[in-house]
mmCIF file of C-alpha atoms in Angstrom:
data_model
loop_
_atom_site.group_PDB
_atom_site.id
_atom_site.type_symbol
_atom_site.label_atom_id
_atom_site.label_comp_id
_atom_site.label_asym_id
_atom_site.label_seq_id
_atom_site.Cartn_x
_atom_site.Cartn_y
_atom_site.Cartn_z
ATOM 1 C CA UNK A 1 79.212 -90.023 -128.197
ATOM 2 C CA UNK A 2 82.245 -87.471 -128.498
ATOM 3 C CA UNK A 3 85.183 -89.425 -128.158
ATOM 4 C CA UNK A 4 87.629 -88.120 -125.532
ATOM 5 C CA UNK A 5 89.640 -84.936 -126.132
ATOM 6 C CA UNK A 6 93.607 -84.415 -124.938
ATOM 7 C CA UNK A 7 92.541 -80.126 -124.751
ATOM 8 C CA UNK A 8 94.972 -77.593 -123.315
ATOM 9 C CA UNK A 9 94.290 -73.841 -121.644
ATOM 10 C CA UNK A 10 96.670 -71.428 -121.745
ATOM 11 C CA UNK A 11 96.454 -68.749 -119.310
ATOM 12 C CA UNK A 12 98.860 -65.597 -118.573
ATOM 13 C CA UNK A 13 98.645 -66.256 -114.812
ATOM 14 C CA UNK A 14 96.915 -68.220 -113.180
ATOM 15 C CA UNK A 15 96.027 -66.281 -109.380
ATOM 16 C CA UNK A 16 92.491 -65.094 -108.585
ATOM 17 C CA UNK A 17 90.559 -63.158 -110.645
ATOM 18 C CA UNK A 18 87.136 -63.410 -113.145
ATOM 19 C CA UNK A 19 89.265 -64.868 -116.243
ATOM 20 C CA UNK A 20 91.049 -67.224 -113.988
ATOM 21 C CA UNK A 21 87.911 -68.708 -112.818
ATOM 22 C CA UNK A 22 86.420 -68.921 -115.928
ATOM 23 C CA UNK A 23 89.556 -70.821 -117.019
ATOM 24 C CA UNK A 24 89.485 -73.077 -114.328
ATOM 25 C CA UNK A 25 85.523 -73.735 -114.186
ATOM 26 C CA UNK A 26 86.121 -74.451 -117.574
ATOM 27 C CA UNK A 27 88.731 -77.182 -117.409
ATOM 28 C CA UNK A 28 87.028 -78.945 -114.237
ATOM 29 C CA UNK A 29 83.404 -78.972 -116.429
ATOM 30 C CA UNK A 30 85.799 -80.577 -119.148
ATOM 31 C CA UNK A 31 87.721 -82.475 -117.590
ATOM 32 C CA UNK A 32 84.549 -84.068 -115.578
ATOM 33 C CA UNK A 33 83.425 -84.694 -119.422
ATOM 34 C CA UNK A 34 86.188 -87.759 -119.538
ATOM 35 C CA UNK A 35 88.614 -85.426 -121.512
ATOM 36 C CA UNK A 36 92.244 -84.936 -121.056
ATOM 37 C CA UNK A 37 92.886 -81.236 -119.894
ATOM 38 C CA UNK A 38 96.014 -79.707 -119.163
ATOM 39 C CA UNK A 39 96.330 -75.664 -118.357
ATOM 40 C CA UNK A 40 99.892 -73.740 -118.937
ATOM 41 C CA UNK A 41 100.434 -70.326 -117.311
ATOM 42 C CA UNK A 42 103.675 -68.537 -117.047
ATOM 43 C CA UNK A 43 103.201 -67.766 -113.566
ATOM 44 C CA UNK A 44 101.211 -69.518 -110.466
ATOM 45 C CA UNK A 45 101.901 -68.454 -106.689
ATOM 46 C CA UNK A 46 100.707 -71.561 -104.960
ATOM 47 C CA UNK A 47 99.452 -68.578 -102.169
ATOM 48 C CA UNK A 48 97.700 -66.825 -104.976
ATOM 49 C CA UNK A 49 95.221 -69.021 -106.531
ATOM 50 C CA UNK A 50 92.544 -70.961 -107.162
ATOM 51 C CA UNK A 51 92.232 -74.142 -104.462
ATOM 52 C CA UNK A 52 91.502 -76.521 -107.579
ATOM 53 C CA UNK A 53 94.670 -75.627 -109.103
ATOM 54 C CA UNK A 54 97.207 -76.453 -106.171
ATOM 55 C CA UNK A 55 95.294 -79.564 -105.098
ATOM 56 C CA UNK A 56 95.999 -81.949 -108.105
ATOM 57 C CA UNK A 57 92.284 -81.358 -109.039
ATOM 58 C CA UNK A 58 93.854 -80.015 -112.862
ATOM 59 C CA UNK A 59 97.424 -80.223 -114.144
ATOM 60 C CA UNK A 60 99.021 -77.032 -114.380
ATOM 61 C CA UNK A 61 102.234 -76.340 -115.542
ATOM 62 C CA UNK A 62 104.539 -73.125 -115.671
ATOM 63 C CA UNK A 63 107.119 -72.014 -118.544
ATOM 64 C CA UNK A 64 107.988 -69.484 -120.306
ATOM 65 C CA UNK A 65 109.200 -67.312 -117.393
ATOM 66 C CA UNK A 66 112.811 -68.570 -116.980
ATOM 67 C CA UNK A 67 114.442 -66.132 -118.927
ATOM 68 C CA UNK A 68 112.275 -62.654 -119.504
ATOM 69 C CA UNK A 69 111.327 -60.688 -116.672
ATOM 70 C CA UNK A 70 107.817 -59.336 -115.958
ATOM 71 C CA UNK A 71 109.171 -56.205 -116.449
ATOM 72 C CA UNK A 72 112.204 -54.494 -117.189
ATOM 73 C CA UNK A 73 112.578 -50.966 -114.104
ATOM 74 C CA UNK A 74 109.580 -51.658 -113.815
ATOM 75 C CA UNK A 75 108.492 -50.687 -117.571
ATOM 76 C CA UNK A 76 108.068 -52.671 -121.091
ATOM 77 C CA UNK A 77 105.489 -54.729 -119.253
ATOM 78 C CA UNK A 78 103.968 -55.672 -122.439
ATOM 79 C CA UNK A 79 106.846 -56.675 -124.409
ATOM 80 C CA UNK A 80 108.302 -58.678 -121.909
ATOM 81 C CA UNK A 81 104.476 -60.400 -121.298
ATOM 82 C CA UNK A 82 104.930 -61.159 -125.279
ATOM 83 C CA UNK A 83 108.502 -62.557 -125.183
ATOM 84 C CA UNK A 84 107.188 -64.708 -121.865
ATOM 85 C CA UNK A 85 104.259 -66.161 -124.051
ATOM 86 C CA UNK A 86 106.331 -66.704 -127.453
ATOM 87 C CA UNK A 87 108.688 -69.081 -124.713
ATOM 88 C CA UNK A 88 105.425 -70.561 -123.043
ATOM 89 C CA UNK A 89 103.981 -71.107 -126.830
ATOM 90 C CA UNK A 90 107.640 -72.972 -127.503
ATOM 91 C CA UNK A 91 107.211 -74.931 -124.627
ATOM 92 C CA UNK A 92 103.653 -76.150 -125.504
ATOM 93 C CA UNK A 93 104.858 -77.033 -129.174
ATOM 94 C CA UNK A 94 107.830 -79.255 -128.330
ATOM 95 C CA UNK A 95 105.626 -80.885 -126.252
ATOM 96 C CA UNK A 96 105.233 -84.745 -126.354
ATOM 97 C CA UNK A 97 101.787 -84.818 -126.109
ATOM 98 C CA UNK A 98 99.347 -84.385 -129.072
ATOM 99 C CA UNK A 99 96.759 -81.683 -128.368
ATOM 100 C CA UNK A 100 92.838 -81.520 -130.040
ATOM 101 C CA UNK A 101 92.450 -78.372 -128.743
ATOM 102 C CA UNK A 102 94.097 -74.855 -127.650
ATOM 103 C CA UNK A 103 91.734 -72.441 -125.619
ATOM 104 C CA UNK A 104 93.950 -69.691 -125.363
ATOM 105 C CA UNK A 105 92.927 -66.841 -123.030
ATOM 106 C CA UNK A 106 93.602 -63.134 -123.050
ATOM 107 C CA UNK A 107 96.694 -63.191 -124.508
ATOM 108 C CA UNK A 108 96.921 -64.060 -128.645
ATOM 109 C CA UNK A 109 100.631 -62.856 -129.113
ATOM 110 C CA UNK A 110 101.214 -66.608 -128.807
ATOM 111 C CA UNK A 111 98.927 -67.983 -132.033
ATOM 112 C CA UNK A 112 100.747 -67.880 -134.489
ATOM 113 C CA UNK A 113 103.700 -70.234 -133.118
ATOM 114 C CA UNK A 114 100.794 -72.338 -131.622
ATOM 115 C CA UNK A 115 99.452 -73.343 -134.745
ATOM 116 C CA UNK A 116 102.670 -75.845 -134.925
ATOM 117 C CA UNK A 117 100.236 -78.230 -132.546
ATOM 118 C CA UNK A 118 97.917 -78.662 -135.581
ATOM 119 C CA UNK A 119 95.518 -78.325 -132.737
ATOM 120 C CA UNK A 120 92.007 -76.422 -133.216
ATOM 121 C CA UNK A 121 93.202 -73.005 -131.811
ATOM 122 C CA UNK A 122 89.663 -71.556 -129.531
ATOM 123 C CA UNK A 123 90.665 -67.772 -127.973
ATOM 124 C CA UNK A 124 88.429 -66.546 -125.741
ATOM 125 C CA UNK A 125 89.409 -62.380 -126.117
ATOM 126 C CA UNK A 126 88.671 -59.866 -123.802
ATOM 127 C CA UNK A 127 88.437 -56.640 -123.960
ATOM 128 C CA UNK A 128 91.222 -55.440 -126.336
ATOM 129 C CA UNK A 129 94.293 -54.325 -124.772
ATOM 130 C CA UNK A 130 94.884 -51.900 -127.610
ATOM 131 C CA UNK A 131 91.886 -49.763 -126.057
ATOM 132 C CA UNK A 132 93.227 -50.098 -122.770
ATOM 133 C CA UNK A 133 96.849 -48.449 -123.271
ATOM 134 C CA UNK A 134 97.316 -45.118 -122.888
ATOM 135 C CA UNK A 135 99.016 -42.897 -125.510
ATOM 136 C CA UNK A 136 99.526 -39.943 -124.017
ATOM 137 C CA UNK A 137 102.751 -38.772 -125.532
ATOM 138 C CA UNK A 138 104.470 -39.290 -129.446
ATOM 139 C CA UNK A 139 106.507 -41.689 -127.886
ATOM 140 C CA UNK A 140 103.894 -44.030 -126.358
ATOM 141 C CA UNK A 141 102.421 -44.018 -129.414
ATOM 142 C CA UNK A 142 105.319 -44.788 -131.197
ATOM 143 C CA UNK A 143 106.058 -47.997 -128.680
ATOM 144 C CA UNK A 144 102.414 -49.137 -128.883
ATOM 145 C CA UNK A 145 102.216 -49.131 -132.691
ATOM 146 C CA UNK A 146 103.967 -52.367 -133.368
ATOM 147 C CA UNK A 147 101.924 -53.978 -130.606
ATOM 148 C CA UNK A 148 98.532 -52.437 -131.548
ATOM 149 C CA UNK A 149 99.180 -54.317 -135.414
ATOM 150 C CA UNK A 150 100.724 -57.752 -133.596
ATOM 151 C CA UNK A 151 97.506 -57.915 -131.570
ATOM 152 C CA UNK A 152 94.913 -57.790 -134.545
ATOM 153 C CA UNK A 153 97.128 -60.067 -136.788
ATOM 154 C CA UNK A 154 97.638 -62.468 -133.871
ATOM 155 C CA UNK A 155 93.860 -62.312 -132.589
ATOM 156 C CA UNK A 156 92.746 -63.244 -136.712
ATOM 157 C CA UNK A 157 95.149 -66.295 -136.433
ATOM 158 C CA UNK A 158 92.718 -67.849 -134.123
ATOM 159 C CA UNK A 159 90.502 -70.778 -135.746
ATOM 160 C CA UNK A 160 87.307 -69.549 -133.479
ATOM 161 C CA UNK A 161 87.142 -66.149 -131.728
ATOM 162 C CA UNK A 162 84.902 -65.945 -128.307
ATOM 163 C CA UNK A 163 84.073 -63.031 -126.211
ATOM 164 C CA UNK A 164 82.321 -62.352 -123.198
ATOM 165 C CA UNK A 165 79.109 -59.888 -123.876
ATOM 166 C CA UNK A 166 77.714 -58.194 -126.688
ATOM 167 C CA UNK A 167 79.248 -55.126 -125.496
ATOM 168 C CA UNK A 168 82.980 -56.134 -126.070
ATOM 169 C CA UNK A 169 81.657 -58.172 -129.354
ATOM 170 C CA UNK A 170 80.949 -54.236 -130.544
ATOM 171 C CA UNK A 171 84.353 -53.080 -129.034
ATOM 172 C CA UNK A 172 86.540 -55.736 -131.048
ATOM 173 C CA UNK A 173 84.647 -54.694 -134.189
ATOM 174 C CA UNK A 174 85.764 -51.162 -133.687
ATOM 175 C CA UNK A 175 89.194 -52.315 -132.623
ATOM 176 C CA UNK A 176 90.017 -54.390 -135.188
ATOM 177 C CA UNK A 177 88.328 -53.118 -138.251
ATOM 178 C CA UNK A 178 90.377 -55.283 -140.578
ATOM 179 C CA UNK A 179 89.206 -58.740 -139.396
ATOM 180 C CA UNK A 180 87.018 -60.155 -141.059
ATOM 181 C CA UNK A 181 85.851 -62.652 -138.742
ATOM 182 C CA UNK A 182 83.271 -61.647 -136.156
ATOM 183 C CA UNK A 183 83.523 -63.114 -132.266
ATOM 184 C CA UNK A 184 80.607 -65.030 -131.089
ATOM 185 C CA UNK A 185 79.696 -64.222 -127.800
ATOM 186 C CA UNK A 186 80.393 -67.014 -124.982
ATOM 187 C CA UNK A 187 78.648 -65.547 -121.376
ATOM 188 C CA UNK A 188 80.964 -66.866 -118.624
ATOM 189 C CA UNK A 189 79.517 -69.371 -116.822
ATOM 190 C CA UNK A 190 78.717 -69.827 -112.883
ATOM 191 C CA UNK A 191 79.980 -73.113 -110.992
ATOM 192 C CA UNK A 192 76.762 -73.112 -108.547
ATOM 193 C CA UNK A 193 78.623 -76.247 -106.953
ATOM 194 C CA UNK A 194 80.996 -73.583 -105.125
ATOM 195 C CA UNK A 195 78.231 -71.912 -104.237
ATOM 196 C CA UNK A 196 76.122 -74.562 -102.673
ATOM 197 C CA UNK A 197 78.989 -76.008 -100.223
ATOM 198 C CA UNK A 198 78.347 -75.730 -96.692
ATOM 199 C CA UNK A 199 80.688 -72.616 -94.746
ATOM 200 C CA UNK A 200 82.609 -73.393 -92.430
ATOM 201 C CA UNK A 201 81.880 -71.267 -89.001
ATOM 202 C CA UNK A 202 84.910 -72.837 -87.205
ATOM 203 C CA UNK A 203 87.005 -71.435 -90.185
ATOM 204 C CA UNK A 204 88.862 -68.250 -87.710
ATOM 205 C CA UNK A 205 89.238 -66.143 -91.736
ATOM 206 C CA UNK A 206 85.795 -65.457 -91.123
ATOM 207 C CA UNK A 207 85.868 -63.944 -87.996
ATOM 208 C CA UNK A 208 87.283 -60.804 -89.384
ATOM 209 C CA UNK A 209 83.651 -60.475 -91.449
ATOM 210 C CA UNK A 210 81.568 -61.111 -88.357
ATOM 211 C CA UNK A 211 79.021 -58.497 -88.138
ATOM 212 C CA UNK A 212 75.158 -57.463 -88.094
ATOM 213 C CA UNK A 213 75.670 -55.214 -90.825
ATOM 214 C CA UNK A 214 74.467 -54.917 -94.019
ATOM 215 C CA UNK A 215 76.988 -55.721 -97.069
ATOM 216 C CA UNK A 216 77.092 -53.894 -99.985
ATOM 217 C CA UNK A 217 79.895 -56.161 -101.911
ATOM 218 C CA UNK A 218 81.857 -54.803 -104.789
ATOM 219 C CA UNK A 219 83.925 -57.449 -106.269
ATOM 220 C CA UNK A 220 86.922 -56.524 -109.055
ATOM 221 C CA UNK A 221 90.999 -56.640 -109.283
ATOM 222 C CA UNK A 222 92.357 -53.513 -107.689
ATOM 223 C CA UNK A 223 93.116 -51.811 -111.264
ATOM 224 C CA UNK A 224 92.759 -48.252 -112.051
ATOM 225 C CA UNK A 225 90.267 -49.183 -115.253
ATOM 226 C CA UNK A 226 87.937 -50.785 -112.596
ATOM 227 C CA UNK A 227 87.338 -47.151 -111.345
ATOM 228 C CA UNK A 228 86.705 -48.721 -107.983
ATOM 229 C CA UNK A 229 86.470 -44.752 -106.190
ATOM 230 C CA UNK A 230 83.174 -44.363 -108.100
ATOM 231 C CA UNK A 231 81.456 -46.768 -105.667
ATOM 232 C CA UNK A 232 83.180 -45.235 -102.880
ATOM 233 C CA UNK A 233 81.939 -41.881 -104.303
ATOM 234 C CA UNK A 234 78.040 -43.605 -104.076
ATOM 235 C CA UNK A 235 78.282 -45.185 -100.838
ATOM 236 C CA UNK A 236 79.491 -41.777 -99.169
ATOM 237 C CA UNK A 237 76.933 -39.747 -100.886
ATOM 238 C CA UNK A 238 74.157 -42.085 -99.686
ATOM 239 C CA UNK A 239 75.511 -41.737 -96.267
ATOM 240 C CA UNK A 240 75.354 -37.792 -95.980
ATOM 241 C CA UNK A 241 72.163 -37.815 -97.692
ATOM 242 C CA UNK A 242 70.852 -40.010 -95.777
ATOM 243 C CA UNK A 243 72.007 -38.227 -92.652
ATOM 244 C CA UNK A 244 70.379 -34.752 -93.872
ATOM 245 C CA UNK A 245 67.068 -36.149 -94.935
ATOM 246 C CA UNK A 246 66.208 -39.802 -94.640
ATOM 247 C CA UNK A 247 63.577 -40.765 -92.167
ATOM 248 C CA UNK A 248 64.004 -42.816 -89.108
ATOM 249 C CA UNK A 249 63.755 -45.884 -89.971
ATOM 250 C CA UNK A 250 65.616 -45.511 -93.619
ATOM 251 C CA UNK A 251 68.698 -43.447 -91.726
ATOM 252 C CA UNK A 252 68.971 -46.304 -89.167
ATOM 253 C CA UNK A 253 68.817 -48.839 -92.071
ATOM 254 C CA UNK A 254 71.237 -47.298 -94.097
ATOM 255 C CA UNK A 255 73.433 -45.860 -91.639
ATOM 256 C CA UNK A 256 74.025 -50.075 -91.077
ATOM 257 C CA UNK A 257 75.674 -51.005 -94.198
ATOM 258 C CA UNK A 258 78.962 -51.363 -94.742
ATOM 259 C CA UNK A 259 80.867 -51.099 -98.223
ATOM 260 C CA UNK A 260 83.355 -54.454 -98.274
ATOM 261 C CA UNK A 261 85.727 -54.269 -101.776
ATOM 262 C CA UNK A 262 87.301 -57.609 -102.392
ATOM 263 C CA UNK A 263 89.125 -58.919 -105.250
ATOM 264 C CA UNK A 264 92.511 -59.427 -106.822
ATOM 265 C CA UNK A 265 95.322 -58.384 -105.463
ATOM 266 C CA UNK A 266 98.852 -59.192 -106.627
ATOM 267 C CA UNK A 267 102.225 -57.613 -104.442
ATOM 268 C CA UNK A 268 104.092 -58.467 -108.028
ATOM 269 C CA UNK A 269 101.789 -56.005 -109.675
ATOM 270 C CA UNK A 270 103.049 -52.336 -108.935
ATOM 271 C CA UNK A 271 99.340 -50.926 -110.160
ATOM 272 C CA UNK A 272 97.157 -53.284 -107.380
ATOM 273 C CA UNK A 273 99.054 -51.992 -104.335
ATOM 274 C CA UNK A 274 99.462 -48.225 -105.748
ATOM 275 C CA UNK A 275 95.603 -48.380 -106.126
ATOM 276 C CA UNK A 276 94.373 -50.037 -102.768
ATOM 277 C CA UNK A 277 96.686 -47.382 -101.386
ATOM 278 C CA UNK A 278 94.542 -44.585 -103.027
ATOM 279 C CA UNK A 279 91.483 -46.279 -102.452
ATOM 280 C CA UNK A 280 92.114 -46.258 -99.023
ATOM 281 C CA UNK A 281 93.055 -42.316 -98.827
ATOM 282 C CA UNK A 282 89.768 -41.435 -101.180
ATOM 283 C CA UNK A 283 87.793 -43.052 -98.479
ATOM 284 C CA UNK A 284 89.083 -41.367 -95.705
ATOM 285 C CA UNK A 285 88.856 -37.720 -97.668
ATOM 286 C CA UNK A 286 85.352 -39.152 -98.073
ATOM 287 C CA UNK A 287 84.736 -39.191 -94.160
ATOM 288 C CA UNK A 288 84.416 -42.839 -94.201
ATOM 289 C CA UNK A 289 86.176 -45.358 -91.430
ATOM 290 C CA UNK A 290 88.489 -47.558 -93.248
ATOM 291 C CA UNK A 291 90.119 -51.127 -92.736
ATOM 292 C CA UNK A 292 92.059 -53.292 -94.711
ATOM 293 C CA UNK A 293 92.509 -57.276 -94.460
ATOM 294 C CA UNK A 294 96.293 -58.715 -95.200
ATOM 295 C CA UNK A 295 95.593 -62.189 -97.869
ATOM 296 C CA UNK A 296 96.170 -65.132 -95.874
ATOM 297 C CA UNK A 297 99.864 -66.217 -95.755
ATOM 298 C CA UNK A 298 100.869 -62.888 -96.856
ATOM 299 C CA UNK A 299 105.094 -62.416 -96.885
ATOM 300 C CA UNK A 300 106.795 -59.377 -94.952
ATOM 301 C CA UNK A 301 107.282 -57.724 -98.434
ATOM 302 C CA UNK A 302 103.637 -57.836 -99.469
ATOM 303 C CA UNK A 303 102.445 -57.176 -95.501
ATOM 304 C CA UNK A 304 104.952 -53.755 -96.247
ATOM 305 C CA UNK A 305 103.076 -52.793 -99.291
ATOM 306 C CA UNK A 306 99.303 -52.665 -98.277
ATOM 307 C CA UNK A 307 97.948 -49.335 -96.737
ATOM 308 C CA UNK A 308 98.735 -48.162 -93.239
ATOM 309 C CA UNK A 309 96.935 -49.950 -90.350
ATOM 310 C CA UNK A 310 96.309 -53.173 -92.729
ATOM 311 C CA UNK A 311 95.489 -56.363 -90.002
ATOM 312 C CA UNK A 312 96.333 -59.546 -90.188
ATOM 313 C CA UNK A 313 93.633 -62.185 -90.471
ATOM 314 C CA UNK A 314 93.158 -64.515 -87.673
ATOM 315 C CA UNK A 315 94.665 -67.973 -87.887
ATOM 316 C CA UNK A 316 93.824 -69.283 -84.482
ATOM 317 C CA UNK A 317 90.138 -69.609 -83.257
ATOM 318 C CA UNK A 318 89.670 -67.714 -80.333
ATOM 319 C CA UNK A 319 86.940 -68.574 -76.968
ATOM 320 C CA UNK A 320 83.864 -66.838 -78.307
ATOM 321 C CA UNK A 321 83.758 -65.016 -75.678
ATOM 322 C CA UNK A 322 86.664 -62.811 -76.127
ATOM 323 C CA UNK A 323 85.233 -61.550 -79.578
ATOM 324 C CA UNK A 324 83.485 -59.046 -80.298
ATOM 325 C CA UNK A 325 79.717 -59.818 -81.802
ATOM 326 C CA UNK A 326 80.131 -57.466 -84.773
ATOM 327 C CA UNK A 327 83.998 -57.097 -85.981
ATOM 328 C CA UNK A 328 82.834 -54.208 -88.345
ATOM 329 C CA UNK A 329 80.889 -52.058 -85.801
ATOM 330 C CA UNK A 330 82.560 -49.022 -86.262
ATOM 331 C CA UNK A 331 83.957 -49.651 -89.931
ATOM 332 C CA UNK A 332 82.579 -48.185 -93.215
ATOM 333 C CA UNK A 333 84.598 -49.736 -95.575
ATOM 334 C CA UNK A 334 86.209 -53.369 -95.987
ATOM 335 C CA UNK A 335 89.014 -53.837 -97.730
ATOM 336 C CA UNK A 336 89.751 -57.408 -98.352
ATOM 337 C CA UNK A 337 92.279 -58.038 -101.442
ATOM 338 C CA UNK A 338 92.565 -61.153 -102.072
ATOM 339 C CA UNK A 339 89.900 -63.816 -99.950
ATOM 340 C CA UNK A 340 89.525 -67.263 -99.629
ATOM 341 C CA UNK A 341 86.795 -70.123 -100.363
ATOM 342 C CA UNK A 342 85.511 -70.153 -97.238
ATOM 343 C CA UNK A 343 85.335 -66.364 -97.402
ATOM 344 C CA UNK A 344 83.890 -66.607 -100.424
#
């Protein structure tokens, strides 16, 4: 029997998104294991996350984001995400407690100064930021350089390397061409327990997705590299070609769908409101009937930066009989940053 592990996640921030779950589906399946698991982030909006990591389910803790900014004008993202995870890293290594294990995720600036743990170092990369930068002048080149080498020194620090498909196992070979160590692949798992729970109809969230329409569900973070428009592109096209030749039946069957695009959604991240907002005008030059859903417990400030006509989700259960049987009638496209469990 594996005797019990004291194992530690570190995570960029913790809110809502595909790595975020993996990380916490992770440390719950470990955790229920009888180890010791503890995840550090440098940021986590209690309003903005996973339920299992408010509720004292996992012990998360925040550093590293006392001193550096996200962002300095609104620029030098990267170097101040660095500078945040070299203080998080600190943090971790001055640290009374003794860890086994470091899975570190996304971010690998931090390895080096982790290694001071002595602890088994296990980063689980994703796709390489140095493909996903953009270089479009001499002098973004010139900025990126130093970062492009820090992330393939850091990322060959690691004591196990772990990505997510085959495809980005190829990508970090071309990327990093001087490390010698290949990535194993790791598939992210599915917690079917979230799955199987029973939804609660009294819950007055879901009202907003009543309806007798069919969903076609398109689930990502509202970033440009997602390119999002291309389903609205698809779900358009089907609906004037449908109109100019589809049958009866097929036209009445697809003429009763609806296009709902959920995901993350973060008012501190300048790129996810810009691109709802252009999402939402690329659907309406697309002919298509448009409404957006403000994230539960939204503040004024994020309320002021969603796209024109955005509604408020229902907090208060109405009589039944004041509500319309399908909310979503008349609507083309859902737009529904950020959701709940329930919703879920």
């Amino acid at each position: 029997m594996v005797r019990p592990l004291n194992i530690a996640f570190v995570h960029p921030d913790l809110g809502i998104g595909g790595a975020e779950r993996l990380v916490v589906d992770a440390a719950i399946s470990l955790q229920k294991r009888g180890h010791r698991v503890v995840i550090y982030t440098m940021h986590h909006d209690l309003s903005h996350c996973f339920a299992e990591t408010r509720d004292g389910t996992l012990d998360v803790r925040v550093g590293g984001n006392w001193l550096v900014p996200q962002s300095i004008g609104g620029r030098f993202h990267i170097l101040c995400t660095i500078l945040r995870s070299l203080m998080l890293a600190r943090q971790i290594v001055n640290d009374s407690e003794q860890y086994d294990a470091l899975f570190v995720d996304q971010l690998s600036a931090p390895i080096p100064l982790l290694k001071y743990t002595h602890a088994h170092i296990f980063f689980y990369c994703h796709f390489p930021d140095y493909l996903l930068a953009r270089r479009d002048s001499l002098g973004q080149k010139l900025y990126r350089a130093p970062f492009d080498l820090l992330e393939e020194f850091t990322t060959g620090e690691a004591d196990e390397i772990v990505v997510n498909s085959r495809f980005t196992q190829e990508t970090f070979r071309k990327a990093f061409p001087h490390l010698s160590k290949i990535p194993k692949v790791l598939s992210p798992a599915l917690n079917f327990e979230a799955y199987d729970r029973p939804v609660d109809s009294g819950d007055p969230l879901l009202r907003a997705l009543r309806t007798e329409k069919c969903i076609v569900l398109s689930i990502n973070r509202f970033e440009r590299k997602k390119d999002i428009g291309l389903a609205l592109q698809a779900f358009a096209l089907c609906l004037q070609r449908n109109s100019a030749t589809g049958n009866g039946a097929k036209r009445a069957a697809i003429n009763n769908c609806c296009l709902v695009v959920a995901g993350g959604w973060d008012p501190r991240v300048s790129e996810n409101t810009q691109y709802l907002k252009e999402l939402d005008a690329q659907a309406k030059q697309l002919g298509l009937c448009t409404r957006t859903i403000a994230p539960q417990r939204a503040s004024k400030e994020a309320l002021a930066l969603l796209p024109d006509g955005a509604v408020g989700a229902p907090t208060i259960l109405d009589d039944d009989d004041d509500i319309p049987t399908d909310q979503l009638a008349s609507i083309d496209v859902l737009f529904l940053p950020s959701f709940t469990e329930n919703q879920r």
